[in-house]
JSON list of C-alpha atoms in Angstrom, two decimals:
[
{"chain": "A", "resi": 1, "resn": "MET", "atom": "CA", "xyz": [2.25, -26.06, 2.65]},
{"chain": "A", "resi": 2, "resn": "ASP", "atom": "CA", "xyz": [0.18, -25.12, 5.59]},
{"chain": "A", "resi": 3, "resn": "SER", "atom": "CA", "xyz": [-1.34, -21.65, 6.29]},
{"chain": "A", "resi": 4, "resn": "GLN", "atom": "CA", "xyz": [1.56, -20.58, 8.48]},
{"chain": "A", "resi": 5, "resn": "GLU", "atom": "CA", "xyz": [4.13, -21.30, 5.83]},
{"chain": "A", "resi": 6, "resn": "PHE", "atom": "CA", "xyz": [1.85, -19.47, 3.37]},
{"chain": "A", "resi": 7, "resn": "LYS", "atom": "CA", "xyz": [1.67, -16.46, 5.79]},
{"chain": "A", "resi": 8, "resn": "ASN", "atom": "CA", "xyz": [5.47, -16.37, 6.42]},
{"chain": "A", "resi": 9, "resn": "ARG", "atom": "CA", "xyz": [6.09, -16.35, 2.64]},
{"chain": "A", "resi": 10, "resn": "ILE", "atom": "CA", "xyz": [3.89, -13.16, 2.37]},
{"chain": "A", "resi": 11, "resn": "PHE", "atom": "CA", "xyz": [5.27, -11.55, 5.67]},
{"chain": "A", "resi": 12, "resn": "SER", "atom": "CA", "xyz": [8.85, -11.99, 4.57]},
{"chain": "A", "resi": 13, "resn": "LYS", "atom": "CA", "xyz": [8.34, -9.79, 1.48]},
{"chain": "A", "resi": 14, "resn": "ARG", "atom": "CA", "xyz": [9.59, -6.25, 1.21]},
{"chain": "A", "resi": 15, "resn": "PRO", "atom": "CA", "xyz": [7.26, -4.20, -1.00]},
{"chain": "A", "resi": 16, "resn": "ARG", "atom": "CA", "xyz": [9.01, -1.29, -2.81]},
{"chain": "A", "resi": 17, "resn": "TYR", "atom": "CA", "xyz": [8.25, 2.32, -3.55]},
{"chain": "A", "resi": 18, "resn": "ALA", "atom": "CA", "xyz": [9.40, 4.52, -6.45]},
{"chain": "A", "resi": 19, "resn": "ASN", "atom": "CA", "xyz": [12.34, 6.70, -5.44]},
{"chain": "A", "resi": 20, "resn": "ILE", "atom": "CA", "xyz": [10.47, 9.88, -6.91]},
{"chain": "A", "resi": 21, "resn": "TYR", "atom": "CA", "xyz": [8.40, 9.86, -3.76]},
{"chain": "A", "resi": 22, "resn": "LYS", "atom": "CA", "xyz": [11.29, 9.87, -1.25]},
{"chain": "A", "resi": 23, "resn": "ASP", "atom": "CA", "xyz": [11.03, 13.71, -0.68]},
{"chain": "A", "resi": 24, "resn": "LEU", "atom": "CA", "xyz": [7.21, 13.45, -0.23]},
{"chain": "A", "resi": 25, "resn": "ILE", "atom": "CA", "xyz": [7.57, 10.64, 2.28]},
{"chain": "A", "resi": 26, "resn": "ALA", "atom": "CA", "xyz": [10.46, 12.43, 4.21]},
{"chain": "A", "resi": 27, "resn": "ALA", "atom": "CA", "xyz": [8.22, 15.53, 4.47]},
{"chain": "A", "resi": 28, "resn": "LEU", "atom": "CA", "xyz": [5.27, 13.53, 5.82]},
{"chain": "A", "resi": 29, "resn": "ALA", "atom": "CA", "xyz": [7.25, 10.81, 7.97]},
{"chain": "A", "resi": 30, "resn": "ASN", "atom": "CA", "xyz": [8.64, 11.32, 11.44]},
{"chain": "A", "resi": 31, "resn": "LYS", "atom": "CA", "xyz": [11.91, 9.63, 10.97]},
{"chain": "A", "resi": 32, "resn": "GLY", "atom": "CA", "xyz": [13.64, 10.01, 14.32]},
{"chain": "A", "resi": 33, "resn": "ASN", "atom": "CA", "xyz": [12.65, 12.99, 16.33]},
{"chain": "A", "resi": 34, "resn": "ARG", "atom": "CA", "xyz": [12.77, 15.58, 13.31]},
{"chain": "A", "resi": 35, "resn": "LYS", "atom": "CA", "xyz": [9.76, 17.83, 13.02]},
{"chain": "A", "resi": 36, "resn": "THR", "atom": "CA", "xyz": [8.38, 19.30, 9.78]},
{"chain": "A", "resi": 37, "resn": "GLU", "atom": "CA", "xyz": [5.65, 21.78, 9.16]},
{"chain": "A", "resi": 38, "resn": "TYR", "atom": "CA", "xyz": [3.39, 18.97, 8.03]},
{"chain": "A", "resi": 39, "resn": "ILE", "atom": "CA", "xyz": [1.29, 16.49, 9.99]},
{"chain": "A", "resi": 40, "resn": "GLN", "atom": "CA", "xyz": [3.60, 13.40, 10.41]},
{"chain": "A", "resi": 41, "resn": "PHE", "atom": "CA", "xyz": [3.26, 9.69, 10.53]},
{"chain": "A", "resi": 42, "resn": "GLY", "atom": "CA", "xyz": [5.42, 7.55, 12.70]},
{"chain": "A", "resi": 43, "resn": "PRO", "atom": "CA", "xyz": [7.04, 4.88, 10.60]},
{"chain": "A", "resi": 44, "resn": "ILE", "atom": "CA", "xyz": [7.10, 5.51, 6.90]},
{"chain": "A", "resi": 45, "resn": "TYR", "atom": "CA", "xyz": [5.38, 2.36, 6.23]},
{"chain": "A", "resi": 46, "resn": "GLN", "atom": "CA", "xyz": [2.17, 3.94, 7.58]},
{"chain": "A", "resi": 47, "resn": "ILE", "atom": "CA", "xyz": [2.24, 6.37, 4.70]},
{"chain": "A", "resi": 48, "resn": "TYR", "atom": "CA", "xyz": [2.72, 3.32, 2.46]},
{"chain": "A", "resi": 49, "resn": "ILE", "atom": "CA", "xyz": [-0.48, 1.86, 3.88]},
{"chain": "A", "resi": 50, "resn": "TYR", "atom": "CA", "xyz": [-2.35, 5.08, 3.28]},
{"chain": "A", "resi": 51, "resn": "ALA", "atom": "CA", "xyz": [-1.11, 5.23, -0.24]},
{"chain": "A", "resi": 52, "resn": "PHE", "atom": "CA", "xyz": [-2.13, 1.72, -0.87]},
{"chain": "A", "resi": 53, "resn": "TYR", "atom": "CA", "xyz": [-5.75, 2.52, 0.32]},
{"chain": "A", "resi": 54, "resn": "ILE", "atom": "CA", "xyz": [-5.79, 5.63, -1.72]},
{"chain": "A", "resi": 55, "resn": "GLY", "atom": "CA", "xyz": [-4.91, 3.53, -4.79]},
{"chain": "A", "resi": 56, "resn": "ILE", "atom": "CA", "xyz": [-7.54, 0.90, -3.85]},
{"chain": "A", "resi": 57, "resn": "HIS", "atom": "CA", "xyz": [-10.24, 3.52, -3.46]},
{"chain": "A", "resi": 58, "resn": "ARG", "atom": "CA", "xyz": [-9.22, 5.16, -6.71]},
{"chain": "A", "resi": 59, "resn": "ASN", "atom": "CA", "xyz": [-9.18, 1.69, -8.29]},
{"chain": "A", "resi": 60, "resn": "GLU", "atom": "CA", "xyz": [-5.81, 2.67, -9.75]},
{"chain": "A", "resi": 61, "resn": "ARG", "atom": "CA", "xyz": [-2.59, 0.71, -10.25]},
{"chain": "A", "resi": 62, "resn": "ILE", "atom": "CA", "xyz": [0.47, 2.34, -11.57]},
{"chain": "A", "resi": 63, "resn": "PRO", "atom": "CA", "xyz": [3.45, -0.04, -12.20]},
{"chain": "A", "resi": 64, "resn": "LEU", "atom": "CA", "xyz": [6.73, 0.61, -10.46]},
{"chain": "A", "resi": 65, "resn": "PRO", "atom": "CA", "xyz": [9.83, 1.75, -12.39]},
{"chain": "A", "resi": 66, "resn": "SER", "atom": "CA", "xyz": [12.66, -0.40, -12.55]},
{"chain": "A", "resi": 67, "resn": "ARG", "atom": "CA", "xyz": [14.39, -1.97, -9.47]},
{"chain": "A", "resi": 68, "resn": "GLU", "atom": "CA", "xyz": [17.18, 0.65, -9.36]},
{"chain": "A", "resi": 69, "resn": "SER", "atom": "CA", "xyz": [14.54, 3.43, -9.23]},
{"chain": "A", "resi": 70, "resn": "THR", "atom": "CA", "xyz": [12.90, 1.85, -6.20]},
{"chain": "A", "resi": 71, "resn": "THR", "atom": "CA", "xyz": [13.53, 1.28, -2.51]},
{"chain": "A", "resi": 72, "resn": "ASP", "atom": "CA", "xyz": [12.43, -1.52, -0.44]},
{"chain": "A", "resi": 73, "resn": "PHE", "atom": "CA", "xyz": [10.28, -1.11, 2.64]},
{"chain": "A", "resi": 74, "resn": "LEU", "atom": "CA", "xyz": [10.46, -3.11, 5.94]},
{"chain": "A", "resi": 75, "resn": "GLU", "atom": "CA", "xyz": [9.13, -6.78, 5.73]},
{"chain": "A", "resi": 76, "resn": "ILE", "atom": "CA", "xyz": [5.29, -6.78, 5.76]},
{"chain": "A", "resi": 77, "resn": "GLY", "atom": "CA", "xyz": [5.48, -8.96, 8.81]},
{"chain": "A", "resi": 78, "resn": "LYS", "atom": "CA", "xyz": [7.08, -6.19, 10.80]},
{"chain": "A", "resi": 79, "resn": "TRP", "atom": "CA", "xyz": [4.47, -3.64, 10.13]},
{"chain": "A", "resi": 80, "resn": "LYS", "atom": "CA", "xyz": [2.34, -2.61, 13.12]},
{"chain": "A", "resi": 81, "resn": "PRO", "atom": "CA", "xyz": [-0.39, -3.01, 14.02]},
{"chain": "A", "resi": 82, "resn": "ASP", "atom": "CA", "xyz": [-0.79, -6.59, 12.75]},
{"chain": "A", "resi": 83, "resn": "SER", "atom": "CA", "xyz": [-4.50, -6.15, 12.51]},
{"chain": "A", "resi": 84, "resn": "LEU", "atom": "CA", "xyz": [-3.86, -3.43, 9.82]},
{"chain": "A", "resi": 85, "resn": "VAL", "atom": "CA", "xyz": [-1.58, -5.64, 7.83]},
{"chain": "A", "resi": 86, "resn": "HIS", "atom": "CA", "xyz": [-4.23, -8.38, 8.01]},
{"chain": "A", "resi": 87, "resn": "PHE", "atom": "CA", "xyz": [-6.79, -5.92, 6.87]},
{"chain": "A", "resi": 88, "resn": "ILE", "atom": "CA", "xyz": [-4.62, -5.03, 3.73]},
{"chain": "A", "resi": 89, "resn": "LEU", "atom": "CA", "xyz": [-4.27, -8.70, 2.94]},
{"chain": "A", "resi": 90, "resn": "MET", "atom": "CA", "xyz": [-7.90, -9.34, 3.41]},
{"chain": "A", "resi": 91, "resn": "THR", "atom": "CA", "xyz": [-8.54, -6.35, 1.04]},
{"chain": "A", "resi": 92, "resn": "MET", "atom": "CA", "xyz": [-6.39, -7.90, -1.58]},
{"chain": "A", "resi": 93, "resn": "PHE", "atom": "CA", "xyz": [-7.64, -11.38, -0.96]},
{"chain": "A", "resi": 94, "resn": "SER", "atom": "CA", "xyz": [-11.14, -10.14, -1.65]},
{"chain": "A", "resi": 95, "resn": "ASN", "atom": "CA", "xyz": [-10.34, -9.12, -5.30]},
{"chain": "A", "resi": 96, "resn": "ASN", "atom": "CA", "xyz": [-9.48, -12.30, -6.99]},
{"chain": "A", "resi": 97, "resn": "LYS", "atom": "CA", "xyz": [-9.08, -10.48, -10.26]},
{"chain": "A", "resi": 98, "resn": "ASP", "atom": "CA", "xyz": [-5.89, -8.76, -8.94]},
{"chain": "A", "resi": 99, "resn": "LEU", "atom": "CA", "xyz": [-4.47, -12.13, -7.94]},
{"chain": "A", "resi": 100, "resn": "ASN", "atom": "CA", "xyz": [-5.64, -14.23, -11.17]},
{"chain": "A", "resi": 101, "resn": "LEU", "atom": "CA", "xyz": [-7.50, -16.48, -9.12]},
{"chain": "A", "resi": 102, "resn": "THR", "atom": "CA", "xyz": [-10.81, -18.01, -9.85]},
{"chain": "A", "resi": 103, "resn": "THR", "atom": "CA", "xyz": [-11.39, -19.58, -6.52]},
{"chain": "A", "resi": 104, "resn": "TRP", "atom": "CA", "xyz": [-9.35, -19.80, -3.37]},
{"chain": "A", "resi": 105, "resn": "ASN", "atom": "CA", "xyz": [-9.46, -23.61, -3.56]},
{"chain": "A", "resi": 106, "resn": "GLU", "atom": "CA", "xyz": [-6.87, -23.29, -6.41]},
{"chain": "A", "resi": 107, "resn": "LEU", "atom": "CA", "xyz": [-4.19, -22.40, -3.75]},
{"chain": "A", "resi": 108, "resn": "GLU", "atom": "CA", "xyz": [-4.48, -25.73, -2.06]},
{"chain": "A", "resi": 109, "resn": "ASP", "atom": "CA", "xyz": [-3.47, -27.74, -5.21]},
{"chain": "A", "resi": 110, "resn": "MET", "atom": "CA", "xyz": [-0.55, -25.23, -6.12]},
{"chain": "A", "resi": 111, "resn": "GLU", "atom": "CA", "xyz": [3.05, -26.32, -6.18]},
{"chain": "A", "resi": 112, "resn": "ASP", "atom": "CA", "xyz": [5.77, -24.28, -4.26]},
{"chain": "A", "resi": 113, "resn": "SER", "atom": "CA", "xyz": [6.70, -22.46, -7.36]},
{"chain": "A", "resi": 114, "resn": "GLU", "atom": "CA", "xyz": [3.25, -21.57, -8.10]},
{"chain": "A", "resi": 115, "resn": "ILE", "atom": "CA", "xyz": [2.68, -20.29, -4.48]},
{"chain": "A", "resi": 116, "resn": "ASP", "atom": "CA", "xyz": [5.71, -18.17, -4.93]},
{"chain": "A", "resi": 117, "resn": "SER", "atom": "CA", "xyz": [4.34, -16.73, -8.19]},
{"chain": "A", "resi": 118, "resn": "PHE", "atom": "CA", "xyz": [1.06, -16.06, -6.41]},
{"chain": "A", "resi": 119, "resn": "VAL", "atom": "CA", "xyz": [2.84, -14.07, -3.60]},
{"chain": "A", "resi": 120, "resn": "ARG", "atom": "CA", "xyz": [4.94, -12.15, -6.18]},
{"chain": "A", "resi": 121, "resn": "THR", "atom": "CA", "xyz": [1.52, -11.20, -7.83]},
{"chain": "A", "resi": 122, "resn": "LEU", "atom": "CA", "xyz": [0.00, -10.25, -4.45]},
{"chain": "A", "resi": 123, "resn": "ILE", "atom": "CA", "xyz": [3.14, -8.02, -3.61]},
{"chain": "A", "resi": 124, "resn": "LYS", "atom": "CA", "xyz": [3.18, -6.42, -7.11]},
{"chain": "A", "resi": 125, "resn": "ALA", "atom": "CA", "xyz": [-0.59, -5.47, -6.80]},
{"chain": "A", "resi": 126, "resn": "ILE", "atom": "CA", "xyz": [0.06, -3.94, -3.37]},
{"chain": "A", "resi": 127, "resn": "GLU", "atom": "CA", "xyz": [3.02, -1.89, -4.70]},
{"chain": "A", "resi": 128, "resn": "GLU", "atom": "CA", "xyz": [0.97, -0.77, -7.80]},
{"chain": "A", "resi": 129, "resn": "TYR", "atom": "CA", "xyz": [-1.97, 0.40, -5.72]},
{"chain": "A", "resi": 130, "resn": "ALA", "atom": "CA", "xyz": [0.57, 2.30, -3.36]},
{"chain": "A", "resi": 131, "resn": "ASN", "atom": "CA", "xyz": [2.33, 3.68, -6.18]},
{"chain": "A", "resi": 132, "resn": "ALA", "atom": "CA", "xyz": [-0.98, 5.18, -7.58]},
{"chain": "A", "resi": 133, "resn": "GLY", "atom": "CA", "xyz": [-1.69, 6.49, -4.14]},
{"chain": "A", "resi": 134, "resn": "PHE", "atom": "CA", "xyz": [1.67, 8.13, -3.95]},
{"chain": "A", "resi": 135, "resn": "SER", "atom": "CA", "xyz": [1.18, 9.72, -7.19]},
{"chain": "A", "resi": 136, "resn": "TYR", "atom": "CA", "xyz": [-2.15, 11.04, -5.97]},
{"chain": "A", "resi": 137, "resn": "LEU", "atom": "CA", "xyz": [-0.57, 12.40, -2.79]},
{"chain": "A", "resi": 138, "resn": "GLN", "atom": "CA", "xyz": [2.32, 13.95, -4.74]},
{"chain": "A", "resi": 139, "resn": "THR", "atom": "CA", "xyz": [-0.18, 15.84, -6.94]},
{"chain": "A", "resi": 140, "resn": "GLN", "atom": "CA", "xyz": [-2.11, 16.98, -3.81]},
{"chain": "A", "resi": 141, "resn": "PHE", "atom": "CA", "xyz": [1.13, 18.01, -2.11]},
{"chain": "A", "resi": 142, "resn": "ASP", "atom": "CA", "xyz": [2.38, 19.85, -5.05]},
{"chain": "A", "resi": 143, "resn": "GLU", "atom": "CA", "xyz": [-0.90, 21.66, -5.52]},
{"chain": "A", "resi": 144, "resn": "ASP", "atom": "CA", "xyz": [-1.36, 22.83, -1.86]},
{"chain": "A", "resi": 145, "resn": "ARG", "atom": "CA", "xyz": [1.11, 21.95, 0.83]},
{"chain": "A", "resi": 146, "resn": "ASN", "atom": "CA", "xyz": [-0.90, 23.57, 3.56]},
{"chain": "A", "resi": 147, "resn": "LEU", "atom": "CA", "xyz": [-3.51, 20.85, 3.04]},
{"chain": "A", "resi": 148, "resn": "PHE", "atom": "CA", "xyz": [-1.14, 18.51, 4.80]},
{"chain": "A", "resi": 149, "resn": "ASN", "atom": "CA", "xyz": [-1.18, 20.77, 8.06]},
{"chain": "A", "resi": 150, "resn": "GLN", "atom": "CA", "xyz": [-4.73, 19.59, 8.68]},
{"chain": "A", "resi": 151, "resn": "THR", "atom": "CA", "xyz": [-4.98, 17.01, 11.57]},
{"chain": "A", "resi": 152, "resn": "TYR", "atom": "CA", "xyz": [-7.12, 14.58, 9.64]},
{"chain": "A", "resi": 153, "resn": "ILE", "atom": "CA", "xyz": [-5.85, 15.03, 6.21]},
{"chain": "A", "resi": 154, "resn": "PHE", "atom": "CA", "xyz": [-5.54, 11.49, 5.33]},
{"chain": "A", "resi": 155, "resn": "ALA", "atom": "CA", "xyz": [-8.78, 10.49, 6.82]},
{"chain": "A", "resi": 156, "resn": "ASP", "atom": "CA", "xyz": [-10.28, 13.38, 4.95]},
{"chain": "A", "resi": 157, "resn": "ILE", "atom": "CA", "xyz": [-8.73, 12.30, 1.64]},
{"chain": "A", "resi": 158, "resn": "LEU", "atom": "CA", "xyz": [-9.95, 8.72, 2.03]},
{"chain": "A", "resi": 159, "resn": "LYS", "atom": "CA", "xyz": [-13.45, 9.93, 2.96]},
{"chain": "A", "resi": 160, "resn": "ASP", "atom": "CA", "xyz": [-13.43, 12.23, -0.18]},
{"chain": "A", "resi": 161, "resn": "LEU", "atom": "CA", "xyz": [-12.42, 9.35, -2.44]},
{"chain": "A", "resi": 162, "resn": "VAL", "atom": "CA", "xyz": [-15.16, 7.00, -0.95]},
{"chain": "A", "resi": 163, "resn": "GLU", "atom": "CA", "xyz": [-17.72, 9.63, -1.54]},
{"chain": "A", "resi": 164, "resn": "GLU", "atom": "CA", "xyz": [-16.49, 10.41, -4.91]},
{"chain": "A", "resi": 165, "resn": "LYS", "atom": "CA", "xyz": [-16.72, 6.70, -5.75]},
{"chain": "A", "resi": 166, "resn": "GLU", "atom": "CA", "xyz": [-20.33, 6.56, -4.31]},
{"chain": "A", "resi": 167, "resn": "ASN", "atom": "CA", "xyz": [-21.32, 9.53, -6.30]},
{"chain": "A", "resi": 168, "resn": "ILE", "atom": "CA", "xyz": [-20.03, 7.88, -9.43]},
{"chain": "A", "resi": 169, "resn": "THR", "atom": "CA", "xyz": [-21.83, 4.62, -8.85]},
{"chain": "A", "resi": 170, "resn": "LEU", "atom": "CA", "xyz": [-25.21, 6.37, -8.32]}
]
């Protein structure tokens, strides 16, 4: 398998999110031309990306509920901008423990079925980090919905999480 085939296997996957976050996502996403009282994202996968990074910065993964209690997102390869998708993947690839790899050389010797298993592990980790991020966002939203009227709320949340993590490690 070459690198393009490997990339295509990843990019064809449709990560899932827990249905309990549909109302939160609807409140924060600009689906169509609908306006809400909160700062809005364009496509809902942008919220998913922020939720993923919140989970990463909190170093928290929460398993998804059963398949019938989740919804599929658009295929990763259709998310825009491409550079952000690549950044997500590089974030994951830099953390071998999440992917059950000792070295990247292991991928070269894997059979197709092992590559498929690796891709499932990768997507599951992305989903679990995003699920933890959605949980955090839901808590923040439930505590103070006005917080989500701030123009840079998501940048502020990520900044606060990074600062919190830096203070813990000092």
